[in-house]
Amino acid sequence: MSEFWGPVQPRTTASSQGHFPHIYVILAAFILLAGVSTWLLPGGQFERVPGPDGRTMIDPASFAYTAGNPAGPTDLMLAIPRGLVAAAPVVFFTFMIGGLFAVIRRTGLIELGVGALTRRFAGRGIWVVPALMGPFAVVATLIGTQELSLVYVPVIMPLLIALGFDSVVVAAVALCATTAGFSAGVLNPINTGLGQQIAGVSLYSGLGLRLATFVGFLTLAVAFTWRYARQVQRAPDTGLLADEPGEADKRARYAGLSTPNYDEPPRATRRQKLAGGVLALLAALLVYGVLSLGWFMLEMSGLFIVIGVAVGVVAGLRLNVIAESFNDGFREVLVGAMIAGVARAVAVVLEQGQVMDTLVHGLGTVVGELPGFVSAVGMLLAQLGFNFVVPSGSGQALVTMPIMAPLADLVGVTRQTAVLAYQLGDGIGNILYPTSGYFMATLALAGVPWQRWLRFFWPLFLAWVALAMMILVVAQGIGWTG
């Protein structure tokens, strides 16, 4: 697979290695910090009660301090293995994506598609940025799957590189679009639906302001990505990955495919056409499963295996070749899969140290002490902070919304506004913190080091936070109930 879209983790150079530690080192430091916090913070626990759709959530009135369980050497030693077990769906999902696209690459279908699209967009390639980001954002705001960025990256990588962009653009198109949609959550069952159920708000009410939020967030995402993409297209040496060997390899590999006068474009064989048809049918089944059957990572991962085998067989690949292609894909995404598990270890240490609930209780107390006119902003910042240790939309809703909803009544914020503060704080933090497993796996698939991503994303993150604050102040000012 590396021979198709380049190494998942770019080879380190003096410039990329000298100023920032490896992501494993960063995550290990956070794991140690989490371990230290279990000694410094008192233990605490909320009682768990049945929540919406059979989920378990906390009882906000039940918090009590406990003796705690400070992390010892054995706990820290087992943190990463336990993190890998806890993040198993993301880890397996990452492996299956790698294996699937390795098989599809072996059939030659991706080269055919990339060649056709790059010739079609030749001379106006910049328009592919909004053309991709719009649908990605719509899907995320309707079904709530930021994790689909893991699928988008290997699909769009060859096309965007062939059109003269770099891997940061690839990651931005996938991550920023899905995050804009997910954060606004127009009809998102994972954050909007669950949050409103817990808060006792009418399901999917407040559509107007959420639509405006969606438009604002997506506009900023497209504008920032467009600006950087245009810069890289005009002057590749100014890109954030200009000194990464993997980027030069990718550009060299796809330069010919983007030439408008590509005299003899390759033609699909009969078996390739049949394989393409099978791929389209099974992709439609995937969409149906996600939208109608509630499929998520495990179901999609299983279908990826079926797709890889079916498409490979129809294309004429021997079973041994298909098996080895899966192995090639597994090797290429190994770093991304490992990062997802290592990132999860931070939350594992806090949970086993019994200080996770203490942190939640403390955040709620701080928000409750804020002046009324900034309470909604305080909720946003509290959710954004908590997102560092629980980068899961549903997980954060089940832990924080039972506290924030009644707290909203006390500080003069509508529960509808409290739900939106949770959505925004959860969403935009998911592509900033290295503790977000799917995000780090996506960066690894794209070949973008986390520190380079920060340099690109930081201005957009601040713009999103500023916009979120303004929206929440307006919502609080008008007493927004939907």
Tab-separated table of C-alpha atoms in Angstrom:
chain	number	residue	atom	x	y	z
A	1	MET	CA	0.000	0.000	0.000
A	2	SER	CA	2.879	2.378	0.591
A	3	GLU	CA	3.744	2.178	-3.086
A	4	PHE	CA	0.336	3.665	-3.836
A	5	TRP	CA	-0.204	6.577	-1.488
A	6	GLY	CA	3.062	6.701	0.423
A	7	PRO	CA	4.084	5.763	3.962
A	8	VAL	CA	1.483	6.133	6.658
A	9	GLN	CA	4.060	7.704	8.963
A	10	PRO	CA	6.463	9.969	7.070
A	11	ARG	CA	10.137	9.263	7.575
A	12	THR	CA	11.527	11.633	10.150
A	13	THR	CA	13.904	14.331	9.059
A	14	ALA	CA	16.129	16.620	11.033
A	15	SER	CA	13.593	19.411	10.819
A	16	SER	CA	10.618	17.341	11.900
A	17	GLN	CA	12.438	15.510	14.655
A	18	GLY	CA	14.512	18.270	16.195
A	19	HIS	CA	11.735	20.494	17.545
A	20	PHE	CA	9.055	18.101	18.705
A	21	PRO	CA	9.039	14.697	20.392
A	22	HIS	CA	7.568	11.612	18.733
A	23	ILE	CA	3.830	11.142	19.248
A	24	TYR	CA	4.494	8.033	21.355
A	25	VAL	CA	6.623	10.166	23.680
A	26	ILE	CA	3.882	12.792	23.932
A	27	LEU	CA	1.231	10.212	24.744
A	28	ALA	CA	3.497	8.466	27.239
A	29	ALA	CA	3.938	11.812	29.016
A	30	PHE	CA	0.165	12.238	29.217
A	31	ILE	CA	-0.183	8.695	30.590
A	32	LEU	CA	2.357	9.495	33.308
A	33	LEU	CA	0.597	12.784	34.044
A	34	ALA	CA	-2.682	10.911	34.380
A	35	GLY	CA	-0.963	8.494	36.769
A	36	VAL	CA	0.352	11.371	38.895
A	37	SER	CA	-3.119	12.945	38.998
A	38	THR	CA	-4.506	9.784	40.608
A	39	TRP	CA	-2.199	10.508	43.570
A	40	LEU	CA	-2.971	14.238	43.745
A	41	LEU	CA	-6.745	14.217	43.241
A	42	PRO	CA	-9.219	12.648	45.639
A	43	GLY	CA	-11.142	9.658	44.395
A	44	GLY	CA	-14.777	10.234	43.566
A	45	GLN	CA	-17.686	8.405	42.059
A	46	PHE	CA	-21.161	9.008	40.687
A	47	GLU	CA	-23.727	6.263	40.751
A	48	ARG	CA	-24.649	4.921	37.323
A	49	VAL	CA	-28.277	4.723	36.287
A	50	PRO	CA	-30.082	3.590	33.115
A	51	GLY	CA	-30.114	6.226	30.395
A	52	PRO	CA	-31.611	6.638	26.916
A	53	ASP	CA	-31.531	3.660	24.545
A	54	GLY	CA	-30.324	1.310	27.262
A	55	ARG	CA	-27.119	3.284	27.846
A	56	THR	CA	-25.716	3.941	31.306
A	57	MET	CA	-25.298	7.513	32.539
A	58	ILE	CA	-24.405	9.165	35.834
A	59	ASP	CA	-26.800	10.334	38.555
A	60	PRO	CA	-25.708	13.994	39.039
A	61	ALA	CA	-26.890	14.096	42.646
A	62	SER	CA	-24.981	11.013	43.735
A	63	PHE	CA	-21.355	12.197	43.741
A	64	ALA	CA	-19.334	11.078	46.743
A	65	TYR	CA	-15.633	11.153	47.470
A	66	THR	CA	-13.989	7.753	47.770
A	67	ALA	CA	-10.653	6.414	48.923
A	68	GLY	CA	-9.345	6.444	45.374
A	69	ASN	CA	-7.044	3.999	43.672
A	70	PRO	CA	-3.701	5.700	42.902
A	71	ALA	CA	-1.925	4.234	39.880
A	72	GLY	CA	1.022	2.043	40.747
A	73	PRO	CA	3.884	0.772	38.576
A	74	THR	CA	1.828	-2.209	37.408
A	75	ASP	CA	-1.090	0.022	36.425
A	76	LEU	CA	1.200	2.205	34.327
A	77	MET	CA	2.864	-0.836	32.802
A	78	LEU	CA	-0.535	-2.197	31.732
A	79	ALA	CA	-1.994	1.156	30.655
A	80	ILE	CA	-1.124	0.823	26.972
A	81	PRO	CA	-2.229	-2.829	26.621
A	82	ARG	CA	-5.482	-1.940	28.377
A	83	GLY	CA	-5.850	1.098	26.132
A	84	LEU	CA	-5.471	-1.097	23.058
A	85	VAL	CA	-8.156	-3.436	24.386
A	86	ALA	CA	-10.502	-0.527	25.179
A	87	ALA	CA	-9.914	1.001	21.730
A	88	ALA	CA	-10.248	-2.347	19.937
A	89	PRO	CA	-13.035	-1.200	17.554
A	90	VAL	CA	-10.939	1.759	16.332
A	91	VAL	CA	-7.794	-0.380	16.095
A	92	PHE	CA	-9.524	-3.106	14.098
A	93	PHE	CA	-11.307	-0.534	11.926
A	94	THR	CA	-7.954	1.029	11.032
A	95	PHE	CA	-6.419	-2.323	10.121
A	96	MET	CA	-9.366	-3.287	7.932
A	97	ILE	CA	-9.276	0.016	6.042
A	98	GLY	CA	-5.609	-0.538	5.309
A	99	GLY	CA	-6.203	-4.089	4.140
A	100	LEU	CA	-9.194	-3.184	1.977
A	101	PHE	CA	-7.457	-0.409	0.078
A	102	ALA	CA	-4.367	-2.504	-0.425
A	103	VAL	CA	-6.528	-5.066	-2.245
A	104	ILE	CA	-8.322	-2.407	-4.286
A	105	ARG	CA	-4.994	-0.874	-5.238
A	106	ARG	CA	-3.751	-4.279	-6.388
A	107	THR	CA	-6.727	-4.535	-8.776
A	108	GLY	CA	-5.745	-1.247	-10.469
A	109	LEU	CA	-9.149	0.343	-9.858
A	110	ILE	CA	-7.813	3.273	-7.861
A	111	GLU	CA	-5.278	4.250	-10.520
A	112	LEU	CA	-8.051	4.225	-13.129
A	113	GLY	CA	-10.293	6.418	-11.017
A	114	VAL	CA	-7.542	8.838	-10.052
A	115	GLY	CA	-6.418	9.224	-13.652
A	116	ALA	CA	-9.946	10.031	-14.823
A	117	LEU	CA	-10.662	12.523	-12.039
A	118	THR	CA	-7.350	14.369	-12.255
A	119	ARG	CA	-7.796	14.866	-15.982
A	120	ARG	CA	-11.343	16.130	-15.383
A	121	PHE	CA	-10.220	18.606	-12.694
A	122	ALA	CA	-7.011	19.645	-14.456
A	123	GLY	CA	-6.665	23.433	-14.393
A	124	ARG	CA	-9.362	23.907	-11.749
A	125	GLY	CA	-8.292	21.435	-9.102
A	126	ILE	CA	-8.836	23.851	-6.221
A	127	TRP	CA	-12.596	23.389	-6.603
A	128	VAL	CA	-12.264	19.795	-5.510
A	129	VAL	CA	-11.765	21.093	-1.940
A	130	PRO	CA	-15.323	22.417	-1.404
A	131	ALA	CA	-16.694	19.686	-3.673
A	132	LEU	CA	-15.445	17.074	-1.203
A	133	MET	CA	-15.835	18.957	2.072
A	134	GLY	CA	-19.505	19.787	1.514
A	135	PRO	CA	-20.745	16.183	1.251
A	136	PHE	CA	-18.406	14.984	4.007
A	137	ALA	CA	-19.828	17.626	6.362
A	138	VAL	CA	-23.437	16.856	5.433
A	139	VAL	CA	-22.948	13.146	6.139
A	140	ALA	CA	-21.384	13.909	9.525
A	141	THR	CA	-24.114	16.347	10.578
A	142	LEU	CA	-26.829	13.838	9.672
A	143	ILE	CA	-25.435	10.549	10.980
A	144	GLY	CA	-22.666	11.681	13.338
A	145	THR	CA	-19.648	9.708	12.212
A	146	GLN	CA	-16.439	11.708	12.488
A	147	GLU	CA	-14.691	8.347	12.281
A	148	LEU	CA	-15.536	8.182	8.567
A	149	SER	CA	-12.524	10.448	8.045
A	150	LEU	CA	-10.535	7.221	8.365
A	151	VAL	CA	-12.296	6.016	5.224
A	152	TYR	CA	-12.129	9.298	3.353
A	153	VAL	CA	-8.357	9.767	3.639
A	154	PRO	CA	-7.193	6.749	1.602
A	155	VAL	CA	-9.920	7.431	-0.976
A	156	ILE	CA	-9.053	11.087	-1.615
A	157	MET	CA	-5.287	10.931	-1.029
A	158	PRO	CA	-4.241	9.925	-4.571
A	159	LEU	CA	-6.574	12.459	-6.193
A	160	LEU	CA	-5.521	15.452	-4.096
A	161	ILE	CA	-1.807	14.683	-4.370
A	162	ALA	CA	-2.146	14.284	-8.141
A	163	LEU	CA	-3.812	17.704	-8.321
A	164	GLY	CA	-0.811	19.337	-6.637
A	165	PHE	CA	-1.881	19.491	-3.000
A	166	ASP	CA	-0.126	17.901	-0.027
A	167	SER	CA	-1.084	15.487	2.726
A	168	VAL	CA	-2.130	18.301	5.079
A	169	VAL	CA	-4.840	19.221	2.579
A	170	VAL	CA	-5.911	15.571	2.475
A	171	ALA	CA	-6.210	15.445	6.267
A	172	ALA	CA	-7.934	18.847	6.418
A	173	VAL	CA	-10.562	17.963	3.815
A	174	ALA	CA	-11.479	14.814	5.742
A	175	LEU	CA	-11.097	15.980	9.338
A	176	CYS	CA	-12.276	19.596	9.194
A	177	ALA	CA	-15.332	18.801	7.084
A	178	THR	CA	-16.512	15.941	9.273
A	179	THR	CA	-15.844	17.960	12.430
A	180	ALA	CA	-17.785	20.974	11.170
A	181	GLY	CA	-20.767	18.733	10.459
A	182	PHE	CA	-20.480	16.698	13.637
A	183	SER	CA	-20.118	19.744	15.898
A	184	ALA	CA	-23.223	21.460	14.537
A	185	GLY	CA	-25.122	18.171	14.707
A	186	VAL	CA	-28.182	19.221	12.740
A	187	LEU	CA	-29.742	15.740	12.935
A	188	ASN	CA	-26.852	13.889	14.534
A	189	PRO	CA	-28.123	11.039	16.740
A	190	ILE	CA	-24.743	10.579	18.468
A	191	ASN	CA	-24.380	14.041	20.006
A	192	THR	CA	-27.549	16.080	19.356
A	193	GLY	CA	-30.067	13.279	19.775
A	194	LEU	CA	-28.469	11.704	22.842
A	195	GLY	CA	-27.670	15.059	24.465
A	196	GLN	CA	-31.241	16.290	24.037
A	197	GLN	CA	-32.682	13.051	25.401
A	198	ILE	CA	-30.555	13.314	28.546
A	199	ALA	CA	-31.362	17.022	28.966
A	200	GLY	CA	-35.091	16.433	28.513
A	201	VAL	CA	-35.284	18.587	25.385
A	202	SER	CA	-37.531	17.792	22.414
A	203	LEU	CA	-35.625	15.557	20.026
A	204	TYR	CA	-33.919	17.466	17.181
A	205	SER	CA	-35.502	20.767	18.201
A	206	GLY	CA	-33.579	23.994	17.631
A	207	LEU	CA	-32.980	23.160	13.977
A	208	GLY	CA	-32.630	26.760	12.792
A	209	LEU	CA	-29.692	27.762	14.967
A	210	ARG	CA	-27.971	24.435	14.381
A	211	LEU	CA	-28.251	24.931	10.626
A	212	ALA	CA	-26.716	28.405	10.990
A	213	THR	CA	-23.949	26.896	13.124
A	214	PHE	CA	-23.346	24.245	10.460
A	215	VAL	CA	-23.028	26.857	7.713
A	216	GLY	CA	-20.688	29.012	9.800
A	217	PHE	CA	-18.414	26.168	10.838
A	218	LEU	CA	-18.239	24.668	7.350
A	219	THR	CA	-17.576	28.057	5.743
A	220	LEU	CA	-14.607	28.648	8.044
A	221	ALA	CA	-13.301	25.124	7.417
A	222	VAL	CA	-13.502	25.458	3.640
A	223	ALA	CA	-11.957	28.945	3.689
A	224	PHE	CA	-8.970	27.884	5.796
A	225	THR	CA	-8.403	24.714	3.777
A	226	TRP	CA	-8.839	26.539	0.441
A	227	ARG	CA	-6.284	29.193	1.428
A	228	TYR	CA	-3.652	26.643	2.421
A	229	ALA	CA	-4.409	24.385	-0.565
A	230	ARG	CA	-4.027	27.280	-3.004
A	231	GLN	CA	-0.714	28.225	-1.412
A	232	VAL	CA	0.654	24.679	-1.670
A	233	GLN	CA	-0.585	24.244	-5.228
A	234	ARG	CA	1.206	27.413	-6.340
A	235	ALA	CA	4.364	26.925	-4.297
A	236	PRO	CA	4.850	23.344	-3.018
A	237	ASP	CA	8.000	24.326	-1.124
A	238	THR	CA	5.911	26.470	1.238
A	239	GLY	CA	3.831	23.528	2.473
A	240	LEU	CA	4.075	22.304	6.042
A	241	LEU	CA	5.378	18.938	4.800
A	242	ALA	CA	7.761	20.270	2.144
A	243	ASP	CA	10.765	18.739	3.924
A	244	GLU	CA	9.178	15.306	4.396
A	245	PRO	CA	10.587	12.710	1.951
A	246	GLY	CA	7.213	10.976	1.714
A	247	GLU	CA	5.642	14.076	0.166
A	248	ALA	CA	8.217	14.250	-2.616
A	249	ASP	CA	7.647	10.567	-3.342
A	250	LYS	CA	3.897	11.088	-3.625
A	251	ARG	CA	4.231	14.095	-5.924
A	252	ALA	CA	6.590	12.252	-8.230
A	253	ARG	CA	4.332	9.221	-8.391
A	254	TYR	CA	1.190	11.130	-9.429
A	255	ALA	CA	2.578	14.024	-11.469
A	256	GLY	CA	1.746	12.346	-14.784
A	257	LEU	CA	-1.841	11.565	-13.902
A	258	SER	CA	-2.729	15.247	-13.552
A	259	THR	CA	-1.428	16.246	-16.998
A	260	PRO	CA	-4.300	17.521	-19.186
A	261	ASN	CA	-2.765	16.071	-22.374
A	262	TYR	CA	-2.645	12.544	-21.072
A	263	ASP	CA	-2.676	10.978	-24.555
A	264	GLU	CA	-3.420	7.339	-23.806
A	265	PRO	CA	-5.398	6.996	-20.578
A	266	PRO	CA	-5.513	3.421	-19.320
A	267	ARG	CA	-8.702	1.546	-20.105
A	268	ALA	CA	-10.448	-0.756	-17.666
A	269	THR	CA	-10.497	-4.428	-18.506
A	270	ARG	CA	-13.735	-6.401	-18.423
A	271	ARG	CA	-12.856	-7.877	-15.034
A	272	GLN	CA	-11.970	-4.462	-13.664
A	273	LYS	CA	-15.352	-3.122	-14.785
A	274	LEU	CA	-17.104	-6.017	-13.053
A	275	ALA	CA	-15.001	-5.476	-9.929
A	276	GLY	CA	-15.910	-1.789	-9.983
A	277	GLY	CA	-19.591	-2.721	-10.137
A	278	VAL	CA	-19.246	-5.074	-7.170
A	279	LEU	CA	-17.395	-2.357	-5.255
A	280	ALA	CA	-20.182	0.147	-5.941
A	281	LEU	CA	-22.888	-2.291	-4.820
A	282	LEU	CA	-21.109	-3.176	-1.592
A	283	ALA	CA	-20.363	0.491	-0.917
A	284	ALA	CA	-24.109	1.138	-1.238
A	285	LEU	CA	-24.703	-1.672	1.269
A	286	LEU	CA	-22.260	0.045	3.632
A	287	VAL	CA	-24.179	3.324	3.380
A	288	TYR	CA	-27.478	1.527	3.967
A	289	GLY	CA	-26.073	-0.294	6.984
A	290	VAL	CA	-24.814	2.921	8.576
A	291	LEU	CA	-27.973	4.926	7.886
A	292	SER	CA	-30.668	2.313	8.452
A	293	LEU	CA	-29.200	-0.501	10.537
A	294	GLY	CA	-27.084	1.479	12.976
A	295	TRP	CA	-23.807	-0.063	11.835
A	296	PHE	CA	-20.644	1.337	13.344
A	297	MET	CA	-17.002	0.364	13.435
A	298	LEU	CA	-17.267	-3.380	14.000
A	299	GLU	CA	-19.932	-3.893	11.348
A	300	MET	CA	-18.114	-1.690	8.863
A	301	SER	CA	-14.858	-3.498	9.576
A	302	GLY	CA	-16.467	-6.856	8.845
A	303	LEU	CA	-17.922	-5.547	5.604
A	304	PHE	CA	-14.497	-4.192	4.601
A	305	ILE	CA	-13.189	-7.761	4.681
A	306	VAL	CA	-16.074	-8.933	2.509
A	307	ILE	CA	-15.536	-6.067	0.062
A	308	GLY	CA	-11.815	-6.738	-0.220
A	309	VAL	CA	-12.256	-10.438	-0.905
A	310	ALA	CA	-15.201	-10.013	-3.296
A	311	VAL	CA	-13.621	-7.231	-5.350
A	312	GLY	CA	-10.286	-9.048	-5.476
A	313	VAL	CA	-11.831	-12.316	-6.675
A	314	VAL	CA	-13.963	-10.632	-9.337
A	315	ALA	CA	-10.930	-8.656	-10.533
A	316	GLY	CA	-9.038	-11.921	-11.033
A	317	LEU	CA	-6.687	-11.882	-8.050
A	318	ARG	CA	-5.737	-15.227	-6.546
A	319	LEU	CA	-6.720	-15.783	-2.929
A	320	ASN	CA	-3.086	-15.843	-1.837
A	321	VAL	CA	-2.538	-12.466	-3.509
A	322	ILE	CA	-5.605	-11.048	-1.737
A	323	ALA	CA	-4.334	-12.366	1.592
A	324	GLU	CA	-0.889	-10.853	1.061
A	325	SER	CA	-2.475	-7.559	0.008
A	326	PHE	CA	-4.330	-7.449	3.312
A	327	ASN	CA	-1.017	-8.054	5.067
A	328	ASP	CA	0.576	-5.196	3.138
A	329	GLY	CA	-2.253	-2.925	4.213
A	330	PHE	CA	-2.014	-4.017	7.834
A	331	ARG	CA	1.688	-3.156	7.898
A	332	GLU	CA	1.119	0.297	6.448
A	333	VAL	CA	-1.546	1.314	8.997
A	334	LEU	CA	0.162	-0.264	12.000
A	335	VAL	CA	1.297	3.085	13.394
A	336	GLY	CA	-2.188	4.557	13.149
A	337	ALA	CA	-3.770	1.560	14.853
A	338	MET	CA	-1.210	1.624	17.664
A	339	ILE	CA	-1.660	5.360	18.234
A	340	ALA	CA	-5.418	4.863	18.684
A	341	GLY	CA	-4.784	2.362	21.469
A	342	VAL	CA	-2.005	4.308	23.156
A	343	ALA	CA	-4.189	7.444	23.166
A	344	ARG	CA	-6.979	5.546	24.930
A	345	ALA	CA	-4.592	4.613	27.747
A	346	VAL	CA	-4.844	8.108	29.265
A	347	ALA	CA	-8.549	7.686	30.005
A	348	VAL	CA	-7.943	4.124	31.215
A	349	VAL	CA	-5.516	5.351	33.898
A	350	LEU	CA	-7.936	8.055	35.067
A	351	GLU	CA	-10.874	5.656	35.179
A	352	GLN	CA	-9.011	2.977	37.107
A	353	GLY	CA	-7.602	5.615	39.450
A	354	GLN	CA	-11.209	6.654	40.185
A	355	VAL	CA	-10.537	10.328	39.489
A	356	MET	CA	-12.507	10.667	36.241
A	357	ASP	CA	-15.721	11.420	38.105
A	358	THR	CA	-13.823	13.813	40.368
A	359	LEU	CA	-12.757	15.788	37.298
A	360	VAL	CA	-16.340	15.900	36.006
A	361	HIS	CA	-17.640	17.051	39.387
A	362	GLY	CA	-14.954	19.729	39.562
A	363	LEU	CA	-15.753	21.078	36.078
A	364	GLY	CA	-19.426	21.315	36.969
A	365	THR	CA	-18.600	23.188	40.174
A	366	VAL	CA	-16.422	25.707	38.316
A	367	VAL	CA	-19.129	26.385	35.727
A	368	GLY	CA	-21.696	26.854	38.497
A	369	GLU	CA	-19.579	29.623	40.048
A	370	LEU	CA	-19.390	31.666	36.831
A	371	PRO	CA	-21.491	34.824	36.346
A	372	GLY	CA	-24.739	34.074	34.548
A	373	PHE	CA	-23.927	35.956	31.329
A	374	VAL	CA	-20.848	33.816	30.654
A	375	SER	CA	-22.199	30.495	31.902
A	376	ALA	CA	-22.861	29.163	28.404
A	377	VAL	CA	-19.290	29.989	27.381
A	378	GLY	CA	-18.082	28.349	30.581
A	379	MET	CA	-19.976	25.188	29.637
A	380	LEU	CA	-18.291	25.225	26.239
A	381	LEU	CA	-14.836	25.535	27.798
A	382	ALA	CA	-15.624	22.848	30.373
A	383	GLN	CA	-16.766	20.432	27.674
A	384	LEU	CA	-13.727	21.305	25.569
A	385	GLY	CA	-11.455	20.577	28.534
A	386	PHE	CA	-13.170	17.311	29.418
A	387	ASN	CA	-12.923	16.234	25.792
A	388	PHE	CA	-9.195	15.749	26.340
A	389	VAL	CA	-9.808	12.697	28.504
A	390	VAL	CA	-13.071	11.458	26.954
A	391	PRO	CA	-12.935	12.203	23.199
A	392	SER	CA	-16.195	10.370	22.558
A	393	GLY	CA	-19.418	12.146	21.717
A	394	SER	CA	-21.763	9.642	23.317
A	395	GLY	CA	-19.387	8.996	26.218
A	396	GLN	CA	-19.120	12.682	27.008
A	397	ALA	CA	-22.891	13.142	26.794
A	398	LEU	CA	-23.554	10.320	29.250
A	399	VAL	CA	-21.022	11.670	31.736
A	400	THR	CA	-21.367	15.456	31.525
A	401	MET	CA	-24.895	16.222	30.310
A	402	PRO	CA	-26.607	14.815	33.446
A	403	ILE	CA	-24.653	17.503	35.348
A	404	MET	CA	-24.796	20.355	32.824
A	405	ALA	CA	-28.545	20.085	32.158
A	406	PRO	CA	-29.746	20.779	35.738
A	407	LEU	CA	-26.832	23.191	36.220
A	408	ALA	CA	-28.148	25.178	33.261
A	409	ASP	CA	-31.427	25.695	35.125
A	410	LEU	CA	-29.552	27.129	38.108
A	411	VAL	CA	-27.346	29.584	36.182
A	412	GLY	CA	-29.992	30.877	33.789
A	413	VAL	CA	-29.022	28.988	30.646
A	414	THR	CA	-31.602	27.047	28.658
A	415	ARG	CA	-31.044	23.324	28.408
A	416	GLN	CA	-31.068	23.646	24.625
A	417	THR	CA	-28.076	25.982	24.890
A	418	ALA	CA	-26.331	23.585	27.277
A	419	VAL	CA	-26.711	20.790	24.718
A	420	LEU	CA	-25.210	22.974	21.981
A	421	ALA	CA	-22.302	23.907	24.260
A	422	TYR	CA	-21.641	20.196	24.780
A	423	GLN	CA	-21.813	19.491	21.033
A	424	LEU	CA	-19.400	22.257	20.111
A	425	GLY	CA	-16.930	21.563	22.925
A	426	ASP	CA	-16.880	17.862	22.103
A	427	GLY	CA	-16.645	18.222	18.331
A	428	ILE	CA	-13.882	20.759	17.802
A	429	GLY	CA	-11.612	19.187	20.416
A	430	ASN	CA	-11.688	15.825	18.669
A	431	ILE	CA	-9.221	16.935	15.985
A	432	LEU	CA	-6.889	18.786	18.339
A	433	TYR	CA	-6.053	16.445	21.208
A	434	PRO	CA	-3.650	13.530	20.721
A	435	THR	CA	-5.851	11.482	23.058
A	436	SER	CA	-8.467	11.209	20.284
A	437	GLY	CA	-7.774	7.785	18.825
A	438	TYR	CA	-9.618	8.000	15.503
A	439	PHE	CA	-8.098	11.462	14.870
A	440	MET	CA	-4.540	10.292	15.450
A	441	ALA	CA	-5.152	7.222	13.307
A	442	THR	CA	-6.461	9.475	10.525
A	443	LEU	CA	-3.349	11.653	10.694
A	444	ALA	CA	-1.205	8.545	10.520
A	445	LEU	CA	-3.096	7.314	7.460
A	446	ALA	CA	-2.571	10.686	5.803
A	447	GLY	CA	1.102	10.766	6.764
A	448	VAL	CA	0.827	14.023	8.730
A	449	PRO	CA	2.754	14.320	12.024
A	450	TRP	CA	0.634	15.707	14.835
A	451	GLN	CA	2.918	18.730	15.385
A	452	ARG	CA	2.605	19.702	11.711
A	453	TRP	CA	-1.165	19.367	11.936
A	454	LEU	CA	-1.193	21.720	14.929
A	455	ARG	CA	0.551	24.393	12.883
A	456	PHE	CA	-2.177	24.152	10.247
A	457	PHE	CA	-5.198	23.677	12.501
A	458	TRP	CA	-4.488	26.087	15.360
A	459	PRO	CA	-5.816	29.250	13.625
A	460	LEU	CA	-8.966	27.419	12.499
A	461	PHE	CA	-9.447	26.011	15.994
A	462	LEU	CA	-9.323	29.513	17.496
A	463	ALA	CA	-11.731	30.805	14.842
A	464	TRP	CA	-14.132	27.952	15.575
A	465	VAL	CA	-13.933	28.593	19.340
A	466	ALA	CA	-14.609	32.309	18.805
A	467	LEU	CA	-17.597	31.526	16.558
A	468	ALA	CA	-18.905	28.973	19.059
A	469	MET	CA	-18.699	31.539	21.860
A	470	MET	CA	-20.606	34.113	19.820
A	471	ILE	CA	-23.327	31.604	18.947
A	472	LEU	CA	-23.725	30.562	22.583
A	473	VAL	CA	-23.846	34.171	23.796
A	474	VAL	CA	-26.612	34.865	21.274
A	475	ALA	CA	-28.446	31.690	22.323
A	476	GLN	CA	-28.199	32.660	25.962
A	477	GLY	CA	-29.251	36.225	25.237
A	478	ILE	CA	-32.444	35.225	23.421
A	479	GLY	CA	-33.270	32.417	25.845
A	480	TRP	CA	-33.051	29.892	23.032
A	481	THR	CA	-35.280	26.893	23.495
A	482	GLY	CA	-35.715	25.901	19.846
